Tab-separated table of C-alpha atoms in Angstrom:
chain	number	residue	atom	x	y	z
V	43	MET	CA	-29.407	78.754	-40.951
V	44	LEU	CA	-29.006	81.348	-43.710
V	45	GLY	CA	-32.455	80.787	-45.196
V	46	TYR	CA	-31.488	80.025	-48.787
V	47	GLU	CA	-34.246	78.321	-50.756
V	48	LYS	CA	-32.923	75.800	-53.271
V	49	ASN	CA	-33.536	76.927	-56.875
V	50	GLU	CA	-34.265	80.459	-55.678
V	51	LYS	CA	-33.109	82.990	-58.259
V	52	LEU	CA	-31.092	85.690	-56.576
V	53	GLU	CA	-31.524	89.295	-57.626
V	54	PHE	CA	-28.608	91.653	-57.153
V	55	ASN	CA	-30.494	94.847	-56.412
V	56	TYR	CA	-27.798	96.755	-54.536
V	57	LYS	CA	-25.002	96.472	-57.105
V	58	ARG	CA	-25.035	100.187	-57.837
V	59	ALA	CA	-24.759	101.117	-54.145
V	60	CYS	CA	-21.869	98.660	-53.864
V	61	GLY	CA	-20.270	100.362	-56.876
V	62	LEU	CA	-20.485	103.778	-55.258
V	63	TRP	CA	-19.071	102.337	-52.015
V	64	LEU	CA	-16.114	100.778	-53.864
V	65	ILE	CA	-15.357	104.051	-55.661
V	66	VAL	CA	-15.388	106.039	-52.424
V	67	VAL	CA	-13.259	103.446	-50.582
V	68	ALA	CA	-10.793	103.496	-53.486
V	69	VAL	CA	-10.456	107.268	-53.150
V	70	ILE	CA	-10.037	106.943	-49.366
V	71	ILE	CA	-7.279	104.337	-49.777
V	72	SER	CA	-5.512	106.578	-52.279
V	73	VAL	CA	-5.721	109.677	-50.074
V	74	ALA	CA	-4.660	107.702	-46.986
V	75	THR	CA	-1.701	106.298	-48.931
V	76	LEU	CA	-0.764	109.727	-50.250
V	77	THR	CA	-0.694	111.065	-46.675
V	78	GLY	CA	0.761	107.837	-45.255
V	79	GLY	CA	3.767	108.777	-43.167
V	80	LYS	CA	5.128	106.177	-40.746
V	81	GLN	CA	1.991	104.041	-41.078
V	82	ILE	CA	2.417	103.891	-44.887
V	83	ILE	CA	-1.370	104.160	-45.255
V	84	ASN	CA	-2.478	106.890	-42.855
V	85	MET	CA	-4.676	105.125	-40.290
V	86	PRO	CA	-6.623	108.211	-39.086
V	87	VAL	CA	-7.338	109.372	-42.649
V	88	PHE	CA	-8.433	105.870	-43.647
V	89	SER	CA	-10.525	105.267	-40.521
V	90	ILE	CA	-12.313	108.616	-40.555
V	91	GLY	CA	-12.948	108.401	-44.298
V	92	TYR	CA	-14.196	104.832	-43.989
V	93	VAL	CA	-16.623	105.587	-41.145
V	94	ILE	CA	-18.008	108.762	-42.735
V	95	SER	CA	-18.476	107.086	-46.115
V	96	PHE	CA	-19.953	103.934	-44.557
V	97	PHE	CA	-22.695	105.916	-42.863
V	98	SER	CA	-23.125	108.272	-45.834
V	99	ILE	CA	-23.650	105.407	-48.286
V	100	ASN	CA	-24.404	102.066	-46.647
V	101	MET	CA	-26.585	103.400	-43.849
V	102	ASN	CA	-28.254	106.168	-45.838
V	103	LYS	CA	-31.744	105.061	-46.934
V	104	LYS	CA	-32.028	107.870	-49.514
V	105	VAL	CA	-28.808	106.807	-51.237
V	106	LEU	CA	-29.652	103.109	-51.039
V	107	ASN	CA	-33.194	103.619	-52.371
V	108	ARG	CA	-31.944	105.817	-55.205
V	109	LEU	CA	-29.292	103.304	-56.282
V	110	SER	CA	-31.180	100.052	-55.704
V	111	SER	CA	-33.515	98.270	-58.059
V	112	GLY	CA	-35.373	96.475	-55.264
V	113	SER	CA	-34.558	94.961	-51.933
V	114	SER	CA	-32.366	92.058	-50.910
V	115	ASN	CA	-33.933	88.922	-49.544
V	116	GLU	CA	-33.379	87.585	-46.026
V	117	PHE	CA	-30.658	85.190	-47.209
V	118	GLN	CA	-28.698	88.010	-48.860
V	119	ASN	CA	-29.000	90.194	-45.767
V	120	LYS	CA	-27.616	87.380	-43.613
V	121	VAL	CA	-24.744	86.706	-46.026
V	122	ALA	CA	-23.863	90.409	-46.046
V	123	SER	CA	-23.841	90.464	-42.243
V	124	TYR	CA	-21.655	87.356	-42.060
V	125	ALA	CA	-19.270	88.812	-44.653
V	126	ILE	CA	-18.795	91.896	-42.487
V	127	ILE	CA	-18.241	89.707	-39.422
V	128	LEU	CA	-15.689	87.702	-41.433
V	129	LEU	CA	-13.884	90.920	-42.335
V	130	PHE	CA	-13.532	91.948	-38.700
V	131	ILE	CA	-12.438	88.470	-37.610
V	132	LEU	CA	-9.745	88.422	-40.296
V	133	LEU	CA	-8.574	91.945	-39.445
V	134	GLY	CA	-7.144	90.809	-36.126
V	135	GLY	CA	-3.464	90.030	-36.439
V	136	PRO	CA	-0.225	89.817	-34.511
V	137	PHE	CA	1.467	92.707	-36.283
V	138	PHE	CA	-0.075	95.608	-34.373
V	139	ALA	CA	2.178	94.908	-31.376
V	140	THR	CA	5.283	95.117	-33.573
V	141	GLU	CA	3.977	98.110	-35.568
V	142	ASN	CA	4.959	96.355	-38.789
V	143	TRP	CA	2.744	98.598	-40.890
V	144	ARG	CA	3.459	96.777	-44.135
V	145	LEU	CA	2.140	93.508	-42.712
V	146	ILE	CA	-0.717	95.244	-40.890
V	147	TRP	CA	-1.951	96.813	-44.119
V	148	LEU	CA	-1.333	93.739	-46.258
V	149	GLY	CA	-3.371	91.775	-43.729
V	150	ALA	CA	-6.161	94.354	-43.743
V	151	LEU	CA	-6.253	94.463	-47.545
V	152	MET	CA	-6.219	90.642	-47.714
V	153	ALA	CA	-9.049	90.422	-45.161
V	154	THR	CA	-11.001	92.824	-47.334
V	155	ALA	CA	-10.278	90.780	-50.476
V	156	LEU	CA	-11.439	87.581	-48.793
V	157	HIS	CA	-14.610	89.141	-47.444
V	158	PHE	CA	-15.677	89.927	-51.026
V	159	PHE	CA	-16.245	86.233	-51.816
V	160	PRO	CA	-19.472	85.791	-49.797
V	161	TYR	CA	-20.799	88.929	-51.467
V	162	TYR	CA	-21.195	86.810	-54.598
V	163	PHE	CA	-24.639	85.965	-53.186
V	164	VAL	CA	-25.460	89.633	-52.657
V	165	HIS	CA	-23.938	91.387	-55.703
V	166	GLY	CA	-23.162	88.606	-58.184
V	167	LYS	CA	-20.124	87.129	-59.948
V	168	SER	CA	-18.202	90.384	-60.044
V	169	MET	CA	-17.468	89.943	-56.330
V	170	ILE	CA	-15.587	86.693	-57.028
V	171	TYR	CA	-13.446	88.452	-59.629
V	172	LEU	CA	-12.917	91.447	-57.347
V	173	GLY	CA	-11.834	89.201	-54.473
V	174	LEU	CA	-9.481	87.172	-56.681
V	175	ILE	CA	-7.801	90.152	-58.326
V	176	CYS	CA	-7.373	91.977	-55.009
V	177	ALA	CA	-6.006	88.812	-53.337
V	178	ILE	CA	-3.485	88.291	-56.152
V	179	ASN	CA	-2.320	91.885	-55.776
V	180	ILE	CA	-1.875	91.394	-52.027
V	181	PHE	CA	-0.029	88.086	-52.512
V	182	VAL	CA	2.401	89.981	-54.730
V	183	GLY	CA	2.954	92.382	-51.819
V	184	TYR	CA	3.639	89.501	-49.429
V	185	PHE	CA	6.065	87.691	-51.730
V	186	PHE	CA	7.879	90.607	-53.325
V	187	THR	CA	8.923	92.699	-50.360
V	188	ASN	CA	10.937	95.020	-52.599
V	189	ILE	CA	7.682	96.391	-54.036
V	190	PRO	CA	6.672	99.346	-51.857
V	191	LEU	CA	3.360	98.926	-50.045
V	192	GLU	CA	2.268	102.234	-51.558
V	193	VAL	CA	2.339	100.599	-55.008
V	194	ILE	CA	0.256	97.661	-53.759
V	195	ALA	CA	-2.199	100.070	-52.099
V	196	TYR	CA	-2.593	102.195	-55.242
V	197	ILE	CA	-3.150	99.062	-57.335
V	198	ASP	CA	-5.726	97.848	-54.787
V	199	SER	CA	-7.388	101.231	-54.967
V	200	ALA	CA	-7.449	101.148	-58.774
V	201	ILE	CA	-8.959	97.645	-58.776
V	202	LYS	CA	-11.739	98.735	-56.426
V	203	PHE	CA	-12.321	101.907	-58.441
V	204	VAL	CA	-12.670	99.995	-61.735
V	205	PHE	CA	-15.070	97.465	-60.203
V	206	GLY	CA	-17.002	100.332	-58.624
V	207	ILE	CA	-17.456	102.006	-62.014
V	208	TYR	CA	-18.541	98.657	-63.483
V	209	LEU	CA	-21.147	98.114	-60.767
V	210	LEU	CA	-22.387	101.698	-60.733
């Protein structure tokens, strides 16, 4: 189904592009949190920043070619596609109707943390660590409701920024 050949050595050729993406997303999360308002993390700022940066980095052949050390194989491309599908499946939640922005954003950040795990096959072990550390941070936000979501968001942003620097 995914096309993985047993004993095939995976090369992680797009780690640097992933690093740049993580750095930019970290900045977007920080700016959206800084301008949060009622939504805690400003949805328009986050959404616009995310879309612009997605196309500027992940869909930009010049950037990808400059930062890559080769191409991904078919298996890695499929895993990346399924990871993105997983993210969007997990993003759906019951909290939009209630406008419980804390739970909406915790859910979105958790969905993002969980979607990092399949990227192990695309970018290597660092994705497992990134997913785990982000998930732990989000669990803290779920269990300790006295911690403001802004703190959780800034920590999430810092985690992504550090991993982005590492991968870049």
